[in-house]
PDB file of C-alpha atoms in Angstrom:
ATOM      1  CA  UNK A   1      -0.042-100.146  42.260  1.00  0.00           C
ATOM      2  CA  UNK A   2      -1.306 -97.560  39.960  1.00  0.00           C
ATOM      3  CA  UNK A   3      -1.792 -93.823  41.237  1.00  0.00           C
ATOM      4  CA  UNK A   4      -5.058 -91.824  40.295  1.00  0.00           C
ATOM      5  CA  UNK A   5      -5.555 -94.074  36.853  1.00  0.00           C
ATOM      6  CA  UNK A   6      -8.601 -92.863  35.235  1.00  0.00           C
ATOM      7  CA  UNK A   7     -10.261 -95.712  34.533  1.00  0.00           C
ATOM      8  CA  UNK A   8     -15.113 -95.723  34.674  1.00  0.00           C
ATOM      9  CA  UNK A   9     -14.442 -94.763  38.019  1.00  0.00           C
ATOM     10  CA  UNK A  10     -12.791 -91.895  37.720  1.00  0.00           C
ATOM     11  CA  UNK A  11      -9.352 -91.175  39.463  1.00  0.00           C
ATOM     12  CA  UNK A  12      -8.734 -92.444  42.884  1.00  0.00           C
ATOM     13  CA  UNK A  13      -9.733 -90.399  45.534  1.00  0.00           C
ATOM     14  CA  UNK A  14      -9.770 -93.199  48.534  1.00  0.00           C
ATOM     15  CA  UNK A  15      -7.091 -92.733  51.525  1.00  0.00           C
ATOM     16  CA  UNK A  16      -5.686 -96.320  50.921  1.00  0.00           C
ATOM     17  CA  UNK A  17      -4.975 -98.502  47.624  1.00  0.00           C
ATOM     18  CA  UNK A  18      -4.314-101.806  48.938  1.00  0.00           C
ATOM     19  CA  UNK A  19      -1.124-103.925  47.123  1.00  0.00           C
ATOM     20  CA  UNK A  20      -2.919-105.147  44.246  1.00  0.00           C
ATOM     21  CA  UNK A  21      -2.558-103.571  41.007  1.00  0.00           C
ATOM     22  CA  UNK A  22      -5.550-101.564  39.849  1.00  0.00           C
ATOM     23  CA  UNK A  23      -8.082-102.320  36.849  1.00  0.00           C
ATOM     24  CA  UNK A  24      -5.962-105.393  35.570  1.00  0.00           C
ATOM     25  CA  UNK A  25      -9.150-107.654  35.090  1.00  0.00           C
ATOM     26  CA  UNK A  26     -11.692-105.307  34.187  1.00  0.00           C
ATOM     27  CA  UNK A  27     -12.433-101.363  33.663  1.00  0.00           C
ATOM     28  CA  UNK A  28     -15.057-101.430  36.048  1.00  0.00           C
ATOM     29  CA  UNK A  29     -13.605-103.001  38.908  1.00  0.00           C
ATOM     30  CA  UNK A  30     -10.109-101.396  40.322  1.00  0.00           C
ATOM     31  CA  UNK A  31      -9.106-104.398  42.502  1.00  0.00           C
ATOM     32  CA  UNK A  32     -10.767-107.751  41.490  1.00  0.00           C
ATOM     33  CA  UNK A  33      -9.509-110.043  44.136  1.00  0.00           C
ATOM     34  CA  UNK A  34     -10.038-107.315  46.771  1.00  0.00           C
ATOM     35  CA  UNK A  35     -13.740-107.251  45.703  1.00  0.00           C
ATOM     36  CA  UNK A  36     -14.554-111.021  44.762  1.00  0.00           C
ATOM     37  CA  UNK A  37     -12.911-111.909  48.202  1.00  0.00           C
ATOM     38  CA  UNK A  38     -16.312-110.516  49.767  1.00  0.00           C
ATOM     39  CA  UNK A  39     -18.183-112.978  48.220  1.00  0.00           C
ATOM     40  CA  UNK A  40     -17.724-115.645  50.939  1.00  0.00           C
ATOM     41  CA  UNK A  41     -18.959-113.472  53.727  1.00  0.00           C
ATOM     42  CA  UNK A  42     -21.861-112.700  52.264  1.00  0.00           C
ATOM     43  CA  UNK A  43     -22.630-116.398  51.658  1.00  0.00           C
ATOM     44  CA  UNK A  44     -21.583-117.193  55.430  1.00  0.00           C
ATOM     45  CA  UNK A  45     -24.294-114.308  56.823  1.00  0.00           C
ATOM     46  CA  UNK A  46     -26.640-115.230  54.790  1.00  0.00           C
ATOM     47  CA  UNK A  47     -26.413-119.183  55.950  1.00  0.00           C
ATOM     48  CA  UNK A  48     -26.383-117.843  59.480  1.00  0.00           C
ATOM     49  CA  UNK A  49     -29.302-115.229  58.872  1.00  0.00           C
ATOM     50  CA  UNK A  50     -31.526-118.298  57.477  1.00  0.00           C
ATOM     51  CA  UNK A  51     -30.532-120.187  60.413  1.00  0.00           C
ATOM     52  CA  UNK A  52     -31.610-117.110  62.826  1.00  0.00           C
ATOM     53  CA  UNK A  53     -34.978-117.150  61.409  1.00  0.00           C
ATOM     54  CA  UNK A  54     -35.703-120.802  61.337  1.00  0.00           C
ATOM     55  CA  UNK A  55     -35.137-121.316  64.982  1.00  0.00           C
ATOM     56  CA  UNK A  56     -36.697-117.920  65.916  1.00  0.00           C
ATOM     57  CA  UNK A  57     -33.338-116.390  67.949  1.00  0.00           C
ATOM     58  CA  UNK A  58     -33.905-113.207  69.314  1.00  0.00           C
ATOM     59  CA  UNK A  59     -34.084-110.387  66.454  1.00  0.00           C
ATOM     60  CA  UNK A  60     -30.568-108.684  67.250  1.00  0.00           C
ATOM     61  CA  UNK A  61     -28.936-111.929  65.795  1.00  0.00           C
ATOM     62  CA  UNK A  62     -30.860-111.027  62.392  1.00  0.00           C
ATOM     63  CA  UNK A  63     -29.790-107.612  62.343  1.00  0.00           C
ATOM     64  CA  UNK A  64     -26.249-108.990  62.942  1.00  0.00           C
ATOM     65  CA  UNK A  65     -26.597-111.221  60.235  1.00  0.00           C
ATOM     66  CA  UNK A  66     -27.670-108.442  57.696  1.00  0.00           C
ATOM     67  CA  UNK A  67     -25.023-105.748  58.792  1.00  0.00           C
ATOM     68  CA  UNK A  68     -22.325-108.482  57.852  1.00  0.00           C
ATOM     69  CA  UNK A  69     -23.760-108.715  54.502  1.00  0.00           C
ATOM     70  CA  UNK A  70     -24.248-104.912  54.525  1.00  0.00           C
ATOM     71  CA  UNK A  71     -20.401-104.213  55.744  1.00  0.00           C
ATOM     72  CA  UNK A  72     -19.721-106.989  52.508  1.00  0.00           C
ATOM     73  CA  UNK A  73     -21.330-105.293  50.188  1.00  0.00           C
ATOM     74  CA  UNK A  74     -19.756-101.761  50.805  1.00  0.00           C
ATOM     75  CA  UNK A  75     -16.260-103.632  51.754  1.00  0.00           C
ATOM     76  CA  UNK A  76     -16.480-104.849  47.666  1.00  0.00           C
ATOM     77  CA  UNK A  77     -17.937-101.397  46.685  1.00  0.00           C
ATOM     78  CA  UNK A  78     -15.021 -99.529  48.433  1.00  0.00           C
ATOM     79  CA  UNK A  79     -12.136-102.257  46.660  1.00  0.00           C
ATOM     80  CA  UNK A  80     -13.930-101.821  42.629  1.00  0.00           C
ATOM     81  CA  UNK A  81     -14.160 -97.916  42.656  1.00  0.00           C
ATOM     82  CA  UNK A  82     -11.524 -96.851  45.234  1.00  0.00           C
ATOM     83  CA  UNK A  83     -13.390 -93.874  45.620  1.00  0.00           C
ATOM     84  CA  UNK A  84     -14.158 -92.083  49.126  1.00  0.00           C
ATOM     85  CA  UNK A  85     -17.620 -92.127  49.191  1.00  0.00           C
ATOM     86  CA  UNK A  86     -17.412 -96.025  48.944  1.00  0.00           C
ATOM     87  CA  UNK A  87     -14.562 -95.825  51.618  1.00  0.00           C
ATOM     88  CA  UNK A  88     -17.022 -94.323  53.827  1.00  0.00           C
ATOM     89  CA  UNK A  89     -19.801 -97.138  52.719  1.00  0.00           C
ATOM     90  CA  UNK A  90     -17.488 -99.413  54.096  1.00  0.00           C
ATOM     91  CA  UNK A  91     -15.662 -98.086  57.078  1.00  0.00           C
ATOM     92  CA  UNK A  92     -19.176 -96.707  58.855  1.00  0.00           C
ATOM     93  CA  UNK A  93     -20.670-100.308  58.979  1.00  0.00           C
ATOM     94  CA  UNK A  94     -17.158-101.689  59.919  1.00  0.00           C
ATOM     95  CA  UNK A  95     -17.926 -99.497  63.660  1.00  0.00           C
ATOM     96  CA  UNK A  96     -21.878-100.333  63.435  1.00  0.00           C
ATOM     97  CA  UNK A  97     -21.390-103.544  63.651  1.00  0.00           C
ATOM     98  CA  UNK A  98     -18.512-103.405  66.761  1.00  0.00           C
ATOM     99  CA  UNK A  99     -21.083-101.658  68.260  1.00  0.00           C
ATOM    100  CA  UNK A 100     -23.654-104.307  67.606  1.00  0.00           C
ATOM    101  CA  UNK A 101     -21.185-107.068  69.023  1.00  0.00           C
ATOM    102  CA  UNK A 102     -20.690-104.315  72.210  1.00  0.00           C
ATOM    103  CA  UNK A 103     -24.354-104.691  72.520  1.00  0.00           C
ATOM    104  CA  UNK A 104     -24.501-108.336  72.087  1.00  0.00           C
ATOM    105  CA  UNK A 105     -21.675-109.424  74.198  1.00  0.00           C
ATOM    106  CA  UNK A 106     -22.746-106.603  77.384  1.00  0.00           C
ATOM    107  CA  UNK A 107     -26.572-106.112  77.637  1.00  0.00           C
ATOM    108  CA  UNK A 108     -27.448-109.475  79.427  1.00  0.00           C
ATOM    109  CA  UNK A 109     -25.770-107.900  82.144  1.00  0.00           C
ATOM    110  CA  UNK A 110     -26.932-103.966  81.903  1.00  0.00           C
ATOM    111  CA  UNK A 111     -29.179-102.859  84.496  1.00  0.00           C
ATOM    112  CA  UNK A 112     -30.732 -99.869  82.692  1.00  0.00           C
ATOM    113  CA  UNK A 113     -32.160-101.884  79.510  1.00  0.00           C
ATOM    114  CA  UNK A 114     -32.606 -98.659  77.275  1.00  0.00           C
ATOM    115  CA  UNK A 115     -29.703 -96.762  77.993  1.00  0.00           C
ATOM    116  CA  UNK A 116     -27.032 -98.875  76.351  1.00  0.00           C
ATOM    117  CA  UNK A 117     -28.918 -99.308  72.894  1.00  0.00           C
ATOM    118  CA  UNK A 118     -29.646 -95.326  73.212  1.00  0.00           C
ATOM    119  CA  UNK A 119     -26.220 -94.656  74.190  1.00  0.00           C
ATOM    120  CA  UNK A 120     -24.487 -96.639  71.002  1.00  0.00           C
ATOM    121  CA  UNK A 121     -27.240 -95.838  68.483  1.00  0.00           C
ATOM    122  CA  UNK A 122     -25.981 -91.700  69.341  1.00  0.00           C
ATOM    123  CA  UNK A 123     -22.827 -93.014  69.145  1.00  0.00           C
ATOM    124  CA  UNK A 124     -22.751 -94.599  65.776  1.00  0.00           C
ATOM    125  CA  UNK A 125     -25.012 -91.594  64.325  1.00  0.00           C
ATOM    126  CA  UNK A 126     -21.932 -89.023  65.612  1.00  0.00           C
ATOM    127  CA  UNK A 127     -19.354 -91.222  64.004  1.00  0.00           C
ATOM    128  CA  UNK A 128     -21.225 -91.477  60.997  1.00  0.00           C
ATOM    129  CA  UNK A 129     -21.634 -87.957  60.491  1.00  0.00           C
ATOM    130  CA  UNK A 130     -17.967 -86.979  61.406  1.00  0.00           C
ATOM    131  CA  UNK A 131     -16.557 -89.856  59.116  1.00  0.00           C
ATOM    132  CA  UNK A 132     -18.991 -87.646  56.355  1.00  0.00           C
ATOM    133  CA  UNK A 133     -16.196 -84.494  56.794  1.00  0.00           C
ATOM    134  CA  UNK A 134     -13.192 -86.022  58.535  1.00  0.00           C
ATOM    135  CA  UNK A 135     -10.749 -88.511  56.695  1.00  0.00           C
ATOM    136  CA  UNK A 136      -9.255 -89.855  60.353  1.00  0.00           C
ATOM    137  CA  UNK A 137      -6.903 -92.174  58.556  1.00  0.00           C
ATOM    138  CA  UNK A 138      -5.239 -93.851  60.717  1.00  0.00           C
ATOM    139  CA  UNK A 139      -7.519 -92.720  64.000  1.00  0.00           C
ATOM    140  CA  UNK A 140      -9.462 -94.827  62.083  1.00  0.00           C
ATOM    141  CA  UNK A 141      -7.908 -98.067  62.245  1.00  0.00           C
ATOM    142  CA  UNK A 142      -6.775 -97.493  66.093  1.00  0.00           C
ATOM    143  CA  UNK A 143     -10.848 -96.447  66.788  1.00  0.00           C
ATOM    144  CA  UNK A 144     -11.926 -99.633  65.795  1.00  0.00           C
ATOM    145  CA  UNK A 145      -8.897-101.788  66.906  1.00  0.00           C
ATOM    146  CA  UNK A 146     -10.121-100.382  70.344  1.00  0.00           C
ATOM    147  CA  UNK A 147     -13.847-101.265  69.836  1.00  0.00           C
ATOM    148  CA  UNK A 148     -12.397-104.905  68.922  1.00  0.00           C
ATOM    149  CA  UNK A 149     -10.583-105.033  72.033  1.00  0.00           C
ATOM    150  CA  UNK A 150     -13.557-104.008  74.051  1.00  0.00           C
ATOM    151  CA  UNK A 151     -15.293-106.979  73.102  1.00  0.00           C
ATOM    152  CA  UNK A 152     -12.493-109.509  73.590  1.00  0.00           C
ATOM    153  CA  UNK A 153     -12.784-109.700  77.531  1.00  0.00           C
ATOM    154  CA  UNK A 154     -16.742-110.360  77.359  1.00  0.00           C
ATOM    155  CA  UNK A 155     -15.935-112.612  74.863  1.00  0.00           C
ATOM    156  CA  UNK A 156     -13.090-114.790  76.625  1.00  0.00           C
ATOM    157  CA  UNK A 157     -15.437-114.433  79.590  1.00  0.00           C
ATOM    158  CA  UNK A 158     -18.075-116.692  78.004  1.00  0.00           C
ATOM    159  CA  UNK A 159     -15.470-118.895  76.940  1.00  0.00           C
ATOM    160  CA  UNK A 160     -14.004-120.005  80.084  1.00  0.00           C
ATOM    161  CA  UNK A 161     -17.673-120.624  81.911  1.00  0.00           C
ATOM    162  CA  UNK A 162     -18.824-122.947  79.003  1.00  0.00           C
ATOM    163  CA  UNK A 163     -18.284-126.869  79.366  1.00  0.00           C
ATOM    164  CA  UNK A 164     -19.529-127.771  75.545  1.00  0.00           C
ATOM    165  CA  UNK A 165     -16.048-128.466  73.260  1.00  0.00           C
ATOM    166  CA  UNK A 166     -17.987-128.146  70.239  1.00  0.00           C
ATOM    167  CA  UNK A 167     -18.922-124.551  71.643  1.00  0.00           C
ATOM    168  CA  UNK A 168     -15.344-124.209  72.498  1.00  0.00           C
ATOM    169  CA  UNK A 169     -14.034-124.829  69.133  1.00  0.00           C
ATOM    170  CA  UNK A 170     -16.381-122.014  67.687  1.00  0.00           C
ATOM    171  CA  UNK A 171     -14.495-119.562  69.968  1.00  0.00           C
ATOM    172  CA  UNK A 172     -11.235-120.830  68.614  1.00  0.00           C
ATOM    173  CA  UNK A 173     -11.774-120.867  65.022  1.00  0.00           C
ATOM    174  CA  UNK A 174     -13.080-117.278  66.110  1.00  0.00           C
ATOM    175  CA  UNK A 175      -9.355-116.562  67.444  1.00  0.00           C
ATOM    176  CA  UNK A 176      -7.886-118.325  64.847  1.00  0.00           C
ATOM    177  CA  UNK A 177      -9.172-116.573  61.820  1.00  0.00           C
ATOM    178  CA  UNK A 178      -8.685-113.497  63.042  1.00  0.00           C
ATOM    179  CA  UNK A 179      -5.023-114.298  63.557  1.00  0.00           C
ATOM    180  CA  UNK A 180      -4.150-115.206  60.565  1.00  0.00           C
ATOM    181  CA  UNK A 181      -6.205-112.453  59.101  1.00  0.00           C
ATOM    182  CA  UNK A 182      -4.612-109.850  60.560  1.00  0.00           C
ATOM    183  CA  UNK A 183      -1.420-111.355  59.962  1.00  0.00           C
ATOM    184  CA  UNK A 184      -2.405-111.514  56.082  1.00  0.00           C
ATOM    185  CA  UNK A 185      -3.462-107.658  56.434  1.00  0.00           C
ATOM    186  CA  UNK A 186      -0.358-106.603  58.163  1.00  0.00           C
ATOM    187  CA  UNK A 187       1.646-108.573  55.458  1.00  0.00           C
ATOM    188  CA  UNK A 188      -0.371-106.841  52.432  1.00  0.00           C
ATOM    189  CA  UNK A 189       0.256-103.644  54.392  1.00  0.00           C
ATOM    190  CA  UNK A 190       3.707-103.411  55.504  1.00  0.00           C
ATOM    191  CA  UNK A 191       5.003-105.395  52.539  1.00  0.00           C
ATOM    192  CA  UNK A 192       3.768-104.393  49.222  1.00  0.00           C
ATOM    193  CA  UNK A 193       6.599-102.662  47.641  1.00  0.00           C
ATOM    194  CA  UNK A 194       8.256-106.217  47.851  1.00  0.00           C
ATOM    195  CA  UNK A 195       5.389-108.199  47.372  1.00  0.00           C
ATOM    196  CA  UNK A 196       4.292-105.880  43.991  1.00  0.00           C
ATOM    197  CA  UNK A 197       7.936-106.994  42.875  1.00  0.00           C
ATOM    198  CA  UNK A 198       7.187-110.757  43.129  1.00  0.00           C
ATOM    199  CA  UNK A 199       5.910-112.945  39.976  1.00  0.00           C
ATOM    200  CA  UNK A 200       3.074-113.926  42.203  1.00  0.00           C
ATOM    201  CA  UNK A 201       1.041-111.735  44.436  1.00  0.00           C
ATOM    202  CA  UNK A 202      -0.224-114.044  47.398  1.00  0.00           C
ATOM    203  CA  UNK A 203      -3.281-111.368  47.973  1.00  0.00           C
ATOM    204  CA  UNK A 204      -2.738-111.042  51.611  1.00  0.00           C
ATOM    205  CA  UNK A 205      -5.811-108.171  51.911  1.00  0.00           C
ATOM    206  CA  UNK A 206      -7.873-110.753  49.976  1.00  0.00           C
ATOM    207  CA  UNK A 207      -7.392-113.691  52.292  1.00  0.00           C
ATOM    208  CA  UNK A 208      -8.128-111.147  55.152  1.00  0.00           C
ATOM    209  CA  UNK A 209     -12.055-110.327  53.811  1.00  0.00           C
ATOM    210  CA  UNK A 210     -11.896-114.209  53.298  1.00  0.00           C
ATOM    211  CA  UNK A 211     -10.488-115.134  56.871  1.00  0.00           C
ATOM    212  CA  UNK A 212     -12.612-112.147  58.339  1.00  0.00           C
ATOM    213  CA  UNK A 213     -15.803-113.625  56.811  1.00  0.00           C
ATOM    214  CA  UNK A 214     -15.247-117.126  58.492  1.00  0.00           C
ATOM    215  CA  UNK A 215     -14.361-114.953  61.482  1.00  0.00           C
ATOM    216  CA  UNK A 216     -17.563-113.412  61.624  1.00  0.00           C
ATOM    217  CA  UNK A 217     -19.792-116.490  60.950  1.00  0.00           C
ATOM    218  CA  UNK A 218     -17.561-118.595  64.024  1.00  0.00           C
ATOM    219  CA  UNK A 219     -18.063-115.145  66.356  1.00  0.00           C
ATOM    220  CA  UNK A 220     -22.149-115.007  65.333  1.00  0.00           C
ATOM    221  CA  UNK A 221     -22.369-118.324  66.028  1.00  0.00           C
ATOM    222  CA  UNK A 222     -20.613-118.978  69.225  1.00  0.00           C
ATOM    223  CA  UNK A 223     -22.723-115.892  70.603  1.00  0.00           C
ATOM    224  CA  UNK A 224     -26.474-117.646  69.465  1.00  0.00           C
ATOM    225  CA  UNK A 225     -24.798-120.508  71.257  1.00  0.00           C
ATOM    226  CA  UNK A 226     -23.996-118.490  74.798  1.00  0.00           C
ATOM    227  CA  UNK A 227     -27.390-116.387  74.221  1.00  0.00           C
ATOM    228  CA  UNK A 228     -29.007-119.224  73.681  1.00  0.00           C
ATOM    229  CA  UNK A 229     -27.258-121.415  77.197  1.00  0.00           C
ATOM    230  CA  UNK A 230     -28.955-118.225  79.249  1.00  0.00           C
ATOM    231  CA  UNK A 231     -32.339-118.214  78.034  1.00  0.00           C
ATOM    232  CA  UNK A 232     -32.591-122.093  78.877  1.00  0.00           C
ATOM    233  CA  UNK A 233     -32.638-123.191  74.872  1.00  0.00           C
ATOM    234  CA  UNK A 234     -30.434-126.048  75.120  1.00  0.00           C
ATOM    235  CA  UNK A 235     -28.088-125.495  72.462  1.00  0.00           C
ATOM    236  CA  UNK A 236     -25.633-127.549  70.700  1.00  0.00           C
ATOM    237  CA  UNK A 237     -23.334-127.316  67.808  1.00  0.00           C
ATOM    238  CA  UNK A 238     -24.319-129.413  64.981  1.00  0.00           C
ATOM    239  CA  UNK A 239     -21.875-129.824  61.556  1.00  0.00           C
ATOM    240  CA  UNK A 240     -24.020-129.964  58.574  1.00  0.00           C
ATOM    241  CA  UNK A 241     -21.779-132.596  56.558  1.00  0.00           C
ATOM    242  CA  UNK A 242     -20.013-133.581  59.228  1.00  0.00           C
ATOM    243  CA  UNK A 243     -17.874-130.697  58.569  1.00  0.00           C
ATOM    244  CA  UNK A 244     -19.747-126.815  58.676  1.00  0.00           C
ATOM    245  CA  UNK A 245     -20.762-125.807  62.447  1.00  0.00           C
ATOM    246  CA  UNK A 246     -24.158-124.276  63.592  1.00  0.00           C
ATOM    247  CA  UNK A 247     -26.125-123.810  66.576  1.00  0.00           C
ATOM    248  CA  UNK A 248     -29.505-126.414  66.723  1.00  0.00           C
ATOM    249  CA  UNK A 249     -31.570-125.171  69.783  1.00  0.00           C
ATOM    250  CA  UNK A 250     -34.635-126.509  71.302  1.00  0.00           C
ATOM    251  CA  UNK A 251     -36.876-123.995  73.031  1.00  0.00           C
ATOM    252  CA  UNK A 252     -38.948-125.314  75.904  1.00  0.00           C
ATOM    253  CA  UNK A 253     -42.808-126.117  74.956  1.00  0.00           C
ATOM    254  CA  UNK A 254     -44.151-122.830  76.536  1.00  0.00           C
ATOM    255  CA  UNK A 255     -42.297-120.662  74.067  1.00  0.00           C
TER     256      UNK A 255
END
């Protein structure tokens, strides 16, 4: 890794460099494979956005579409100029959308319809504006690990109620990739003065935006799928190819 190279960037000013060595392939983007590695999510949203909209599924699904593309698109801004402002371009959406997925997963059951959305919109405008002046670092990473884990339970609760395998395997590709993505993060993390050494650098951050993109596709997915089971939509999972999953519904007559 190369520290504070002035390259059409400027000098580093991020709070991370990830292991990959900086401005190898180009002078305008610091990590390539960090940055091209976005590409798939974007593709994934966008396939589940026009999905979304063709059925007509509720409008929060759309907006959680978009802010994947969104959190994408600052994720590969943050990796080709390493430079804070991008950082924060990329780490803001990262809790906008775990609030989103808080929203998602909990507001079929909330009594008082406004006050959730009211209470996480404040939220996410607070955090926004502190992340503006605060570098939290690492209270960072253990912030959103917690938001994760908040949705896990409502997530695993959906699971176990639904009777559809296909449905079932959505939420364990969902586990799956985010397994083996964090295990590929961890790896690039905790490992890169070894890994930097070796003739061949396996990209572990790299495979995580790839892994987390799948991730997010399987998790919007198997959501439209439960949302979908309590409005009365008949869902099911269809595999375009016989291979790529989505969620065909058919809405009764009178809607």
């Amino acid at each position: 890794m190369a520290d504070g190279i002035s390259s059409f960037w400027g000098p580093v000013t991020s709070t991370h460099e990830w292991c990959e060595q900086n401005y190898v392939h180009s002078s305008y983007v610091a990590e390539f494979f960090n940055t091209i590695s976005n590409i798939p999510a974007i593709v994934l949203a966008l396939i589940g956005l026009a999905n979304a909209l063709r059925q007509q599924f509720e409008k929060r699904f759309s907006i959680l579409h978009i802010s994947n593309v969104i959190l994408a698109i600052g994720s590969m801004l943050y990796h080709a100029t390493l430079q804070r402002m991008q950082q924060q371009g990329d780490e803001t959406p990262m809790v906008w959308e775990m609030l989103l997925y808080i929203y998602i997963l909990y507001s079929p059951d909330w009594h008082y319809r406004s006050t959730m959305p009211t209470f996480l919109f404040i939220y996410a405008l607070v955090f926004a504006v502190a992340h503006a002046f605060v570098r939290f670092d690492i209270g960072f990473w253990a912030h959103f690990a917690l938001l994760c884990l908040l949705c896990i339970p409502r997530m695993y609760k959906y699971y176990i109620y639904l009777e559809d395998k296909s449905a079932k395997r959505l939420a364990k590709l969902y586990l799956v990739t985010l397994i083996v993505g964090s295990l590929c993060w961890g790896f690039d993390r905790l490992f890169c003065r070894h890994v930097s050494a070796w003739y061949f650098n396996p990209q572990g951050h790299a495979l995580w935006h790839v892994l987390m993109g799948f991730n997010s596709y399987f998790a919007n997915e198997f959501l439209m799928y439960c949302r979908a089971q309590q409005r009365g939509w008949n869902p099911r999972v269809k595999h375009f190819l016989g291979f790529f999953p989505y969620v065909k519904i058919q809405k009764p007559k009178a809607e």
